[in-house]
Amino acid sequence: MKIAIIQFAPLIDNAEATLNKLEQLLNKCNDSELIILPELANSGYNFQTKTEAFDLSENISGRFISFLQQFATKLKAGIISGFNEREGDKLYNSAVFVDKSGVIGKYRKLHLFLNEPDFFEKGNLGLPVFEYNGYKIGMLICFDWMIPEIWRKMALNGVDLICHPSNLVLPYAQSVIPAYAIVNHIFIATANRVGTERGVSFSGQSIVANPQGKVIGRLSPEKEEILKIDINLSISKNKEITERNHLFNDRRLDVYNDLK
Amino acid sequence: MKIAIIQFAPLIDNAEATLNKLEQLLNKCNDSELIILPELANSGYNFQTKTEAFDLSENISGRFISFLQQFATKLKAGIISGFNEREGDKLYNSAVFVDKSGVIGKYRKLHLFLNEPDFFEKGNLGLPVFEYNGYKIGMLICFDWMIPEIWRKMALNGVDLICHPSNLVLPYAQSVIPAYAIVNHIFIATANRVGTERGVSFSGQSIVANPQGKVIGRLSPEKEEILKIDINLSISKNKEITERNHLFNDRRLDVYNDLK
């Protein structure tokens, strides 16, 4: 599957300019089957007030999702993007998966970082996995990287590729993601943002890791740029890591199933 | 706590020479509080037959454990070592923790790699954690590195340091261990062996990782040598990784507690 990560900086004070920028970047991805954007790509991250976060949010039938669907149709691709989602009077730090047919699915961030609970509700859609072009795709968002259980749970649910829209400030996640890829024998694509927003700088270095835990693509720490790579997702289906070892079946659930 | 990793190569065909070698190495650790040796340090790894594995095994009151206890007393240190353990007519790939008072505890490898089931039973002692000098110490062995649940379970059980005697052939574990250290906010010390034994080469590169996921000590791929480092184990007790994030309490066990 030909995937593309768009590493860019949304403009928190100018949604129109953000869309214009994204339009140019998306138009460079007409050879990709799946395009992945960072967390909160429609709004930026560092809200000053709940009111501002609300003003910069959109619901699932809003302009940003229509914009993504329009490009999904034009590019004949799936697009996964983080977005500031409004539902009624609640906000969620969400990721959406669209193609030409519309919204394939959504994920809402389960683990909120630092001050995010001032703006967002905790995710309430579980850990869905979606079929796409014969493979199983899941989404996790940014700080979710800290919790090994969710990466494992998604792998147990059969995911081949986890797309990971992010607004990472530090570069720690980029060193842990390859470990999750190897111990779960899956592909992971972390789409991080760049730039400085109201004094907060983001760490870029978007990566793709393969089931051998190898980083097979990495972007720079600061530039807006696109990572394109062709990955063989069928590799992830084989959990027999030696002729006598199976990644899941070898587990001693009698000893550690309860992780409370 | 001042710890020392002894990276060395046991001699599979000469237990006497192995002890002589170990004696010299241990005598260099008289400034350490805890000394960690590789997996199967009393026997070597690559057995040709079950009979050979049996002949090279020792029970918990055998010569190897007495040897370790003698040095623990002399050096005023704890010693953790992998050993080929015999109990009745069964063998276990075990780790033992001794100090001057005797055997503090044992762990038996839960996840056997490739052909190890031809020689060893699966571990049957769970995931014990032992108090030592005010801190909680656990043991895992080599291929256990592949299973994120056990590292998590030990962290949930309050472990501050996991000692990880190993006979790693490939260098993958050394890239995953720092990830387990950061996502569980613990110290991990991997004591790997070196050398080539009957055509199998081991990857050395013993490491110590801290709760920030940083490798704070690393040995060479091939040399017999000692890694000494003073680590502040009290750091691992604080799981509040930001003022509003707790590594364990933030988990959404409603979503992923069942990892079957």
Short mmCIF file of C-alpha atoms in Angstrom, two decimals:
data_model
loop_
_atom_site.label_atom_id
_atom_site.label_comp_id
_atom_site.label_asym_id
_atom_site.label_seq_id
_atom_site.Cartn_x
_atom_site.Cartn_y
_atom_site.Cartn_z
CA MET A 1 0.00 0.00 0.00
CA LYS A 2 1.38 3.37 -0.99
CA ILE A 3 1.05 5.67 1.98
CA ALA A 4 1.93 9.32 2.44
CA ILE A 5 2.42 11.25 5.66
CA ILE A 6 1.87 14.99 5.39
CA GLN A 7 3.92 16.71 8.09
CA PHE A 8 2.77 20.32 8.33
CA ALA A 9 1.75 23.15 10.67
CA PRO A 10 -1.90 24.20 10.80
CA LEU A 11 -2.50 27.88 11.52
CA ILE A 12 -4.48 28.22 14.73
CA ASP A 13 -5.65 31.72 13.84
CA ASN A 14 -6.46 31.13 10.18
CA ALA A 15 -8.46 28.04 9.18
CA GLU A 16 -8.71 29.31 5.60
CA ALA A 17 -4.94 29.48 5.25
CA THR A 18 -4.67 26.00 6.78
CA LEU A 19 -6.96 24.60 4.09
CA ASN A 20 -5.04 26.39 1.36
CA LYS A 21 -1.79 24.96 2.65
CA LEU A 22 -3.29 21.48 2.91
CA GLU A 23 -4.69 21.72 -0.59
CA GLN A 24 -1.22 22.24 -2.02
CA LEU A 25 0.23 19.40 0.04
CA LEU A 26 -2.59 16.98 -0.78
CA ASN A 27 -2.23 17.69 -4.48
CA LYS A 28 1.30 16.29 -4.25
CA CYS A 29 -0.09 12.93 -3.08
CA ASN A 30 -1.92 11.79 -6.18
CA ASP A 31 0.15 8.60 -6.26
CA SER A 32 -0.85 7.49 -2.75
CA GLU A 33 -3.55 5.09 -1.56
CA LEU A 34 -3.62 6.33 2.02
CA ILE A 35 -2.69 9.81 3.25
CA ILE A 36 -2.13 10.58 6.94
CA LEU A 37 -2.26 14.05 8.50
CA PRO A 38 -1.33 15.17 12.05
CA GLU A 39 -3.54 15.57 15.12
CA LEU A 40 -5.96 18.53 15.17
CA ALA A 41 -5.11 19.37 11.57
CA ASN A 42 -8.19 21.57 11.23
CA SER A 43 -7.58 23.77 14.23
CA GLY A 44 -4.10 23.80 15.70
CA TYR A 45 -3.39 22.71 19.26
CA ASN A 46 -2.65 25.37 21.80
CA PHE A 47 -6.08 26.87 22.56
CA GLN A 48 -6.26 29.76 24.99
CA THR A 49 -9.83 29.14 26.12
CA LYS A 50 -12.55 26.56 25.85
CA THR A 51 -14.48 29.10 23.78
CA GLU A 52 -11.64 29.30 21.29
CA ALA A 53 -11.38 25.51 21.13
CA PHE A 54 -15.12 25.39 20.49
CA ASP A 55 -14.96 28.09 17.80
CA LEU A 56 -12.22 26.13 16.00
CA SER A 57 -14.07 22.81 16.15
CA GLU A 58 -16.22 21.24 13.44
CA ASN A 59 -18.73 18.48 13.42
CA ILE A 60 -18.45 15.36 11.30
CA SER A 61 -20.45 16.93 8.47
CA GLY A 62 -18.52 20.18 8.61
CA ARG A 63 -16.29 21.91 6.09
CA PHE A 64 -13.04 20.16 7.03
CA ILE A 65 -14.44 16.67 6.59
CA SER A 66 -16.06 17.70 3.28
CA PHE A 67 -12.71 19.10 2.19
CA LEU A 68 -10.99 15.78 3.02
CA GLN A 69 -13.66 13.78 1.24
CA GLN A 70 -13.38 15.97 -1.83
CA PHE A 71 -9.63 15.26 -1.97
CA ALA A 72 -10.13 11.57 -1.23
CA THR A 73 -12.35 11.45 -4.31
CA LYS A 74 -9.99 13.49 -6.46
CA LEU A 75 -6.88 11.54 -5.41
CA LYS A 76 -8.63 8.14 -5.26
CA ALA A 77 -7.15 7.70 -1.79
CA GLY A 78 -8.11 7.20 1.80
CA ILE A 79 -7.29 10.11 4.11
CA ILE A 80 -6.80 9.87 7.87
CA SER A 81 -6.61 13.12 9.78
CA GLY A 82 -6.77 14.38 13.31
CA PHE A 83 -9.46 17.01 13.85
CA ASN A 84 -11.05 19.06 16.59
CA GLU A 85 -14.49 17.47 16.60
CA ARG A 86 -17.65 19.04 17.93
CA GLU A 87 -20.67 16.93 18.80
CA GLY A 88 -23.45 18.93 20.41
CA ASP A 89 -21.81 20.93 23.17
CA LYS A 90 -18.87 18.52 23.54
CA LEU A 91 -15.45 18.48 21.89
CA TYR A 92 -13.33 15.45 21.10
CA ASN A 93 -9.73 15.15 19.97
CA SER A 94 -10.60 12.86 17.07
CA ALA A 95 -9.19 11.14 14.03
CA VAL A 96 -11.34 10.58 10.97
CA PHE A 97 -10.88 8.11 8.11
CA VAL A 98 -12.53 9.17 4.84
CA ASP A 99 -12.53 7.97 1.28
CA LYS A 100 -14.61 8.84 -1.76
CA SER A 101 -17.62 7.08 -0.25
CA GLY A 102 -17.55 9.33 2.80
CA VAL A 103 -16.58 8.75 6.41
CA ILE A 104 -15.27 5.21 6.94
CA GLY A 105 -14.85 5.70 10.66
CA LYS A 106 -13.70 7.77 13.58
CA TYR A 107 -11.53 7.37 16.66
CA ARG A 108 -11.61 9.67 19.68
CA LYS A 109 -8.40 10.01 21.70
CA LEU A 110 -8.60 7.87 24.82
CA HIS A 111 -5.68 9.39 26.73
CA LEU A 112 -5.65 13.16 26.99
CA PHE A 113 -2.34 14.91 27.68
CA LEU A 114 -1.80 17.57 30.33
CA ASN A 115 -4.33 20.38 29.78
CA GLU A 116 -6.32 18.72 27.00
CA PRO A 117 -9.12 17.77 29.46
CA ASP A 118 -9.81 21.51 29.75
CA PHE A 119 -11.04 21.36 26.15
CA PHE A 120 -11.86 17.76 25.23
CA GLU A 121 -13.90 14.89 26.57
CA LYS A 122 -12.20 11.53 26.84
CA GLY A 123 -12.71 9.25 23.84
CA ASN A 124 -15.87 7.17 23.90
CA LEU A 125 -15.60 5.11 20.72
CA GLY A 126 -13.25 2.37 21.91
CA LEU A 127 -10.51 1.13 19.59
CA PRO A 128 -12.16 0.55 16.22
CA VAL A 129 -10.37 -1.15 13.32
CA PHE A 130 -11.48 -0.50 9.74
CA GLU A 131 -11.18 -2.57 6.58
CA TYR A 132 -9.55 -0.71 3.71
CA ASN A 133 -8.29 -2.18 0.45
CA GLY A 134 -8.10 -5.63 2.03
CA TYR A 135 -6.22 -4.56 5.15
CA LYS A 136 -7.14 -3.57 8.66
CA ILE A 137 -6.34 -0.01 9.67
CA GLY A 138 -6.57 1.54 13.12
CA MET A 139 -6.02 5.03 14.48
CA LEU A 140 -4.42 6.27 17.70
CA ILE A 141 -3.60 9.86 18.58
CA CYS A 142 -0.40 11.39 19.96
CA PHE A 143 -0.16 10.73 23.74
CA ASP A 144 -1.81 7.35 23.28
CA TRP A 145 1.78 6.31 22.50
CA MET A 146 2.46 6.06 26.25
CA ILE A 147 0.08 3.15 26.84
CA PRO A 148 1.35 -0.23 25.61
CA GLU A 149 -2.02 -1.90 26.21
CA ILE A 150 -3.78 -0.04 23.38
CA TRP A 151 -1.20 -0.94 20.77
CA ARG A 152 -1.41 -4.53 21.90
CA LYS A 153 -5.21 -4.51 21.92
CA MET A 154 -5.31 -3.17 18.37
CA ALA A 155 -2.85 -5.84 17.25
CA LEU A 156 -5.00 -8.50 18.90
CA ASN A 157 -7.93 -7.02 16.98
CA GLY A 158 -6.03 -7.82 13.79
CA VAL A 159 -4.78 -4.40 12.77
CA ASP A 160 -2.13 -4.34 10.02
CA LEU A 161 -1.34 -0.63 10.18
CA ILE A 162 -1.90 1.90 12.95
CA CYS A 163 -2.02 5.50 11.78
CA HIS A 164 -0.97 7.87 14.54
CA PRO A 165 -1.82 11.56 13.96
CA SER A 166 0.22 13.53 16.51
CA ASN A 167 1.19 16.92 17.89
CA LEU A 168 4.26 15.65 19.73
CA VAL A 169 6.32 18.25 21.52
CA LEU A 170 9.15 15.92 22.58
CA PRO A 171 10.76 13.21 20.44
CA TYR A 172 10.24 10.32 22.88
CA ALA A 173 7.33 8.72 21.03
CA GLN A 174 9.40 8.38 17.88
CA SER A 175 11.78 6.08 19.78
CA VAL A 176 8.97 3.96 21.28
CA ILE A 177 6.84 3.50 18.15
CA PRO A 178 9.35 1.13 16.48
CA ALA A 179 9.25 -1.03 19.62
CA TYR A 180 5.45 -1.27 19.46
CA ALA A 181 5.79 -2.20 15.79
CA ILE A 182 8.14 -5.12 16.45
CA VAL A 183 6.49 -6.57 19.56
CA ASN A 184 3.09 -6.48 17.85
CA HIS A 185 4.44 -7.25 14.37
CA ILE A 186 2.50 -4.42 12.71
CA PHE A 187 3.19 -1.27 10.70
CA ILE A 188 2.86 2.11 12.40
CA ALA A 189 2.80 5.52 10.74
CA THR A 190 3.19 8.52 13.05
CA ALA A 191 2.19 11.79 11.35
CA ASN A 192 3.51 14.56 13.55
CA ARG A 193 3.18 18.31 13.06
CA VAL A 194 5.95 20.88 13.00
CA GLY A 195 6.25 24.54 13.79
CA THR A 196 5.89 26.72 16.87
CA GLU A 197 2.44 27.76 18.07
CA ARG A 198 2.11 30.32 20.86
CA GLY A 199 5.46 29.34 22.29
CA VAL A 200 5.00 25.57 21.96
CA SER A 201 7.27 23.84 19.44
CA PHE A 202 6.46 20.49 17.90
CA SER A 203 9.06 17.85 17.17
CA GLY A 204 8.27 16.69 13.62
CA GLN A 205 10.24 13.57 12.73
CA SER A 206 7.19 11.74 11.45
CA ILE A 207 8.07 8.09 10.99
CA VAL A 208 6.95 4.81 9.51
CA ALA A 209 8.05 1.65 11.36
CA ASN A 210 7.75 -1.87 9.98
CA PRO A 211 6.99 -5.17 11.80
CA GLN A 212 10.73 -5.78 12.24
CA GLY A 213 10.85 -2.57 14.31
CA LYS A 214 12.83 -0.77 11.65
CA VAL A 215 12.17 2.89 10.89
CA ILE A 216 11.71 2.74 7.12
CA GLY A 217 10.94 6.42 6.66
CA ARG A 218 11.56 9.54 8.73
CA LEU A 219 10.98 13.23 8.13
CA SER A 220 12.95 16.19 9.48
CA PRO A 221 12.31 17.85 12.86
CA GLU A 222 11.18 21.18 11.44
CA LYS A 223 10.16 21.14 7.80
CA GLU A 224 6.72 20.85 6.25
CA GLU A 225 7.20 17.87 3.97
CA ILE A 226 5.73 14.62 2.75
CA LEU A 227 6.94 11.07 3.45
CA LYS A 228 5.90 8.62 0.75
CA ILE A 229 6.53 4.93 1.10
CA ASP A 230 5.17 1.69 -0.34
CA ILE A 231 4.58 -0.88 2.42
CA ASN A 232 3.64 -4.54 2.14
CA LEU A 233 0.91 -4.75 4.75
CA SER A 234 0.45 -8.49 4.29
CA ILE A 235 3.65 -9.03 6.31
CA SER A 236 1.88 -8.00 9.49
CA LYS A 237 -0.58 -10.87 9.30
CA ASN A 238 1.99 -13.53 10.16
CA LYS A 239 2.52 -13.60 13.90
CA GLU A 240 4.72 -16.70 13.79
CA ILE A 241 8.01 -15.02 14.49
CA THR A 242 9.98 -18.27 14.52
CA GLU A 243 8.93 -21.75 13.44
CA ARG A 244 8.13 -22.46 17.09
CA ASN A 245 7.09 -19.04 18.42
CA HIS A 246 3.76 -17.27 17.92
CA LEU A 247 3.61 -13.69 19.12
CA PHE A 248 0.17 -13.99 20.66
CA ASN A 249 -0.27 -17.69 21.39
CA ASP A 250 3.00 -17.94 23.34
CA ARG A 251 1.68 -15.47 25.91
CA ARG A 252 1.18 -16.76 29.43
CA LEU A 253 -2.20 -15.22 30.08
CA ASP A 254 -2.48 -17.36 33.19
CA VAL A 255 0.25 -15.16 34.69
CA TYR A 256 -0.50 -11.62 33.47
CA ASN A 257 -3.91 -11.36 31.91
CA ASP A 258 -5.11 -9.04 34.64
CA LEU A 259 -3.36 -5.73 34.06
CA LYS A 260 -5.47 -3.76 36.51
CA MET B 1 22.17 1.79 43.80
CA LYS B 2 25.50 0.86 42.28
CA ILE B 3 24.91 -1.93 39.81
CA ALA B 4 27.29 -3.91 37.64
CA ILE B 5 26.54 -5.98 34.57
CA ILE B 6 29.05 -8.70 33.82
CA GLN B 7 28.98 -9.44 30.09
CA PHE B 8 30.86 -12.65 29.45
CA ALA B 9 30.86 -16.00 27.67
CA PRO B 10 30.39 -19.18 29.72
CA LEU B 11 32.17 -22.25 28.37
CA ILE B 12 29.64 -24.94 27.56
CA ASP B 13 32.25 -27.69 27.69
CA ASN B 14 34.11 -26.55 30.79
CA ALA B 15 32.15 -25.50 33.89
CA GLU B 16 35.35 -25.22 35.90
CA ALA B 17 36.80 -22.69 33.48
CA THR B 18 33.52 -20.78 33.54
CA LEU B 19 33.74 -20.43 37.31
CA ASN B 20 37.37 -19.36 37.12
CA LYS B 21 36.48 -16.70 34.58
CA LEU B 22 33.54 -15.53 36.65
CA GLU B 23 35.69 -15.37 39.77
CA GLN B 24 38.02 -12.90 38.12
CA LEU B 25 35.16 -10.79 36.81
CA LEU B 26 33.26 -10.79 40.11
CA ASN B 27 36.37 -9.69 41.99
CA LYS B 28 36.32 -6.51 39.92
CA CYS B 29 32.86 -5.66 41.29
CA ASN B 30 33.68 -5.03 44.93
CA ASP B 31 32.22 -1.53 44.68
CA SER B 32 28.78 -2.71 43.48
CA GLU B 33 25.57 -3.36 45.43
CA LEU B 34 23.94 -5.49 42.74
CA ILE B 35 25.70 -7.58 40.11
CA ILE B 36 23.86 -9.03 37.11
CA LEU B 37 25.07 -11.94 34.98
CA PRO B 38 23.68 -13.31 31.68
CA GLU B 39 21.20 -16.12 31.09
CA LEU B 40 22.41 -19.69 31.67
CA ALA B 41 25.67 -18.41 33.10
CA ASN B 42 26.47 -21.79 34.65
CA SER B 43 26.06 -23.89 31.54
CA GLY B 44 26.11 -22.11 28.21
CA TYR B 45 23.18 -22.17 25.83
CA ASN B 46 23.45 -24.33 22.77
CA PHE B 47 22.90 -27.86 24.10
CA GLN B 48 23.11 -30.73 21.65
CA THR B 49 20.88 -33.11 23.58
CA LYS B 50 18.54 -33.16 26.52
CA THR B 51 21.06 -35.35 28.29
CA GLU B 52 23.75 -32.73 27.87
CA ALA B 53 21.40 -30.00 29.12
CA PHE B 54 20.65 -32.20 32.12
CA ASP B 55 24.32 -32.91 32.79
CA LEU B 56 25.06 -29.16 32.76
CA SER B 57 22.20 -28.27 35.10
CA GLU B 58 22.37 -27.72 38.85
CA ASN B 59 19.79 -27.59 41.56
CA ILE B 60 19.23 -24.58 43.79
CA SER B 61 21.61 -25.94 46.41
CA GLY B 62 24.28 -26.84 43.87
CA ARG B 63 27.80 -25.59 43.37
CA PHE B 64 26.95 -22.61 41.16
CA ILE B 65 24.52 -21.09 43.62
CA SER B 66 26.98 -21.69 46.47
CA PHE B 67 29.65 -19.99 44.40
CA LEU B 68 27.38 -16.95 43.85
CA GLN B 69 26.47 -16.78 47.51
CA GLN B 70 30.10 -16.96 48.51
CA PHE B 71 30.85 -13.95 46.30
CA ALA B 72 27.72 -12.11 47.45
CA THR B 73 29.07 -12.43 50.98
CA LYS B 74 32.60 -11.44 50.03
CA LEU B 75 31.51 -8.45 47.92
CA LYS B 76 28.62 -7.42 50.21
CA ALA B 77 26.41 -7.38 47.13
CA GLY B 78 23.32 -8.97 45.66
CA ILE B 79 23.94 -11.15 42.61
CA ILE B 80 21.37 -12.01 39.95
CA SER B 81 22.28 -14.69 37.45
CA GLY B 82 20.67 -16.85 34.86
CA PHE B 83 21.25 -20.57 35.44
CA ASN B 84 20.28 -23.95 34.07
CA GLU B 85 18.19 -25.21 36.97
CA ARG B 86 17.39 -28.81 37.73
CA GLU B 87 14.49 -29.73 39.97
CA GLY B 88 13.90 -33.46 40.15
CA ASP B 89 13.83 -34.64 36.55
CA LYS B 90 12.85 -31.25 35.13
CA LEU B 91 14.97 -28.38 33.87
CA TYR B 92 14.11 -24.68 33.99
CA ASN B 93 15.76 -21.69 32.35
CA SER B 94 15.94 -19.75 35.60
CA ALA B 95 17.30 -16.60 37.19
CA VAL B 96 18.37 -16.59 40.81
CA PHE B 97 18.83 -13.67 43.20
CA VAL B 98 21.26 -14.29 46.05
CA ASP B 99 22.89 -12.24 48.74
CA LYS B 100 24.93 -13.12 51.81
CA SER B 101 21.82 -14.50 53.51
CA GLY B 102 21.23 -17.02 50.73
CA VAL B 103 18.70 -17.27 47.94
CA ILE B 104 16.36 -14.26 47.95
CA GLY B 105 14.28 -15.61 45.11
CA LYS B 106 14.00 -17.24 41.73
CA TYR B 107 12.29 -16.61 38.42
CA ARG B 108 11.74 -19.24 35.76
CA LYS B 109 11.55 -18.05 32.15
CA LEU B 110 7.94 -17.87 31.03
CA HIS B 111 8.49 -17.60 27.28
CA LEU B 112 10.83 -20.14 25.77
CA PHE B 113 12.52 -19.33 22.46
CA LEU B 114 12.68 -21.63 19.45
CA ASN B 115 14.17 -24.98 20.56
CA GLU B 116 14.37 -24.25 24.28
CA PRO B 117 11.23 -26.34 24.94
CA ASP B 118 13.32 -29.36 23.92
CA PHE B 119 15.29 -28.83 27.12
CA PHE B 120 13.29 -26.69 29.52
CA GLU B 121 9.85 -26.62 31.10
CA LYS B 122 7.91 -23.37 30.92
CA GLY B 123 8.29 -21.17 33.98
CA ASN B 124 5.93 -21.94 36.85
CA LEU B 125 6.80 -19.29 39.42
CA GLY B 126 4.85 -16.34 38.00
CA LEU B 127 6.42 -12.88 38.06
CA PRO B 128 7.84 -12.40 41.53
CA VAL B 129 9.22 -9.08 42.75
CA PHE B 130 11.79 -8.99 45.58
CA GLU B 131 12.63 -6.30 48.13
CA TYR B 132 16.31 -5.42 48.19
CA ASN B 133 17.94 -2.47 49.95
CA GLY B 134 14.61 -0.64 50.00
CA TYR B 135 13.75 -1.19 46.34
CA LYS B 136 11.75 -3.69 44.38
CA ILE B 137 13.68 -5.85 41.95
CA GLY B 138 12.28 -8.23 39.34
CA MET B 139 13.84 -10.63 36.88
CA LEU B 140 12.95 -11.53 33.30
CA ILE B 141 15.00 -13.65 30.92
CA CYS B 142 16.03 -13.02 27.30
CA PHE B 143 13.07 -13.75 24.96
CA ASP B 144 10.63 -12.45 27.57
CA TRP B 145 11.55 -9.10 25.96
CA MET B 146 9.03 -9.81 23.19
CA ILE B 147 5.98 -9.69 25.45
CA PRO B 148 4.93 -6.20 26.57
CA GLU B 149 2.42 -7.56 29.08
CA ILE B 150 5.04 -8.97 31.43
CA TRP B 151 7.00 -5.73 31.66
CA ARG B 152 3.76 -3.92 32.35
CA LYS B 153 2.66 -6.46 34.92
CA MET B 154 5.93 -6.16 36.79
CA ALA B 155 5.64 -2.37 36.76
CA LEU B 156 2.10 -2.64 38.10
CA ASN B 157 3.53 -4.89 40.82
CA GLY B 158 5.74 -1.98 41.85
CA VAL B 159 9.08 -3.03 40.44
CA ASP B 160 11.79 -0.33 40.35
CA LEU B 161 14.39 -2.30 38.41
CA ILE B 162 14.03 -5.30 36.15
CA CYS B 163 17.20 -7.33 35.70
CA HIS B 164 17.22 -9.16 32.40
CA PRO B 165 19.81 -11.95 32.05
CA SER B 166 19.99 -12.78 28.35
CA ASN B 167 21.59 -14.84 25.61
CA LEU B 168 20.41 -12.61 22.77
CA VAL B 169 21.54 -13.58 19.32
CA LEU B 170 20.08 -10.54 17.52
CA PRO B 171 20.23 -6.92 18.74
CA TYR B 172 16.46 -6.24 18.55
CA ALA B 173 15.80 -6.48 22.28
CA GLN B 174 18.33 -3.77 23.01
CA SER B 175 16.22 -1.34 20.96
CA VAL B 176 12.95 -2.35 22.66
CA ILE B 177 14.14 -2.37 26.29
CA PRO B 178 14.45 1.46 26.48
CA ALA B 179 10.83 1.69 25.28
CA TYR B 180 9.64 -0.62 28.06
CA ALA B 181 11.63 1.50 30.52
CA ILE B 182 9.93 4.76 29.51
CA VAL B 183 6.36 3.52 29.15
CA ASN B 184 6.58 1.79 32.54
CA HIS B 185 8.84 4.42 34.12
CA ILE B 186 11.29 1.86 35.50
CA PHE B 187 14.95 0.97 35.21
CA ILE B 188 15.95 -2.07 33.16
CA ALA B 189 19.35 -3.76 33.07
CA THR B 190 19.90 -6.28 30.27
CA ALA B 191 22.94 -8.51 30.91
CA ASN B 192 23.69 -10.22 27.62
CA ARG B 193 26.40 -12.71 26.85
CA VAL B 194 29.00 -12.54 24.10
CA GLY B 195 30.98 -15.04 22.11
CA THR B 196 30.23 -17.79 19.63
CA GLU B 197 29.09 -21.19 20.85
CA ARG B 198 28.81 -24.08 18.39
CA GLY B 199 28.15 -21.69 15.53
CA VAL B 200 25.72 -19.42 17.37
CA SER B 201 26.97 -15.87 18.04
CA PHE B 202 25.54 -13.69 20.76
CA SER B 203 25.04 -9.94 20.36
CA GLY B 204 26.46 -8.47 23.58
CA GLN B 205 25.55 -4.79 23.89
CA SER B 206 24.32 -5.18 27.44
CA ILE B 207 22.44 -2.03 28.41
CA VAL B 208 20.94 -0.09 31.27
CA ALA B 209 17.90 2.06 30.44
CA ASN B 210 16.41 4.65 32.77
CA PRO B 211 12.73 5.66 33.28
CA GLN B 212 13.13 8.38 30.64
CA GLY B 213 13.88 5.66 28.11
CA LYS B 214 17.49 6.73 27.82
CA VAL B 215 20.27 4.16 27.49
CA ILE B 216 22.60 5.28 30.27
CA GLY B 217 25.13 2.52 29.80
CA ARG B 218 25.99 0.14 26.98
CA LEU B 219 28.70 -2.45 26.44
CA SER B 220 30.34 -3.55 23.20
CA PRO B 221 28.97 -6.27 20.89
CA GLU B 222 31.84 -8.69 21.41
CA LYS B 223 33.99 -8.06 24.44
CA GLU B 224 33.82 -9.60 27.88
CA GLU B 225 33.53 -6.53 30.07
CA ILE B 226 31.74 -4.96 33.01
CA LEU B 227 29.26 -2.08 32.97
CA LYS B 228 29.16 -0.21 36.26
CA ILE B 229 26.64 2.53 36.89
CA ASP B 230 25.06 4.25 39.88
CA ILE B 231 21.30 4.58 39.41
CA ASN B 232 18.75 6.45 41.53
CA LEU B 233 16.02 3.84 41.81
CA SER B 234 13.69 6.15 43.72
CA ILE B 235 12.90 7.92 40.42
CA SER B 236 10.90 4.94 39.25
CA LYS B 237 8.38 5.23 42.07
CA ASN B 238 6.78 8.40 40.70
CA LYS B 239 4.34 7.47 37.96
CA GLU B 240 3.00 11.03 37.61
CA ILE B 241 4.62 11.86 34.34
CA THR B 242 3.01 15.30 34.13
CA GLU B 243 1.12 17.27 36.75
CA ARG B 244 -2.07 15.90 35.22
CA ASN B 245 -1.01 12.50 33.87
CA HIS B 246 -0.47 9.32 35.84
CA LEU B 247 1.03 6.44 33.90
CA PHE B 248 -1.24 3.78 35.37
CA ASN B 249 -4.33 5.66 36.52
CA ASP B 250 -4.86 7.32 33.12
CA ARG B 251 -5.35 3.93 31.51
CA ARG B 252 -8.77 3.20 30.06
CA LEU B 253 -9.19 -0.31 31.39
CA ASP B 254 -12.83 -0.16 30.34
CA VAL B 255 -11.57 -0.31 26.76
CA TYR B 256 -8.61 -2.69 26.78
CA ASN B 257 -8.37 -4.62 30.01
CA ASP B 258 -9.05 -7.88 28.25
CA LEU B 259 -5.93 -8.71 26.29
CA LYS B 260 -6.93 -12.27 25.46
#
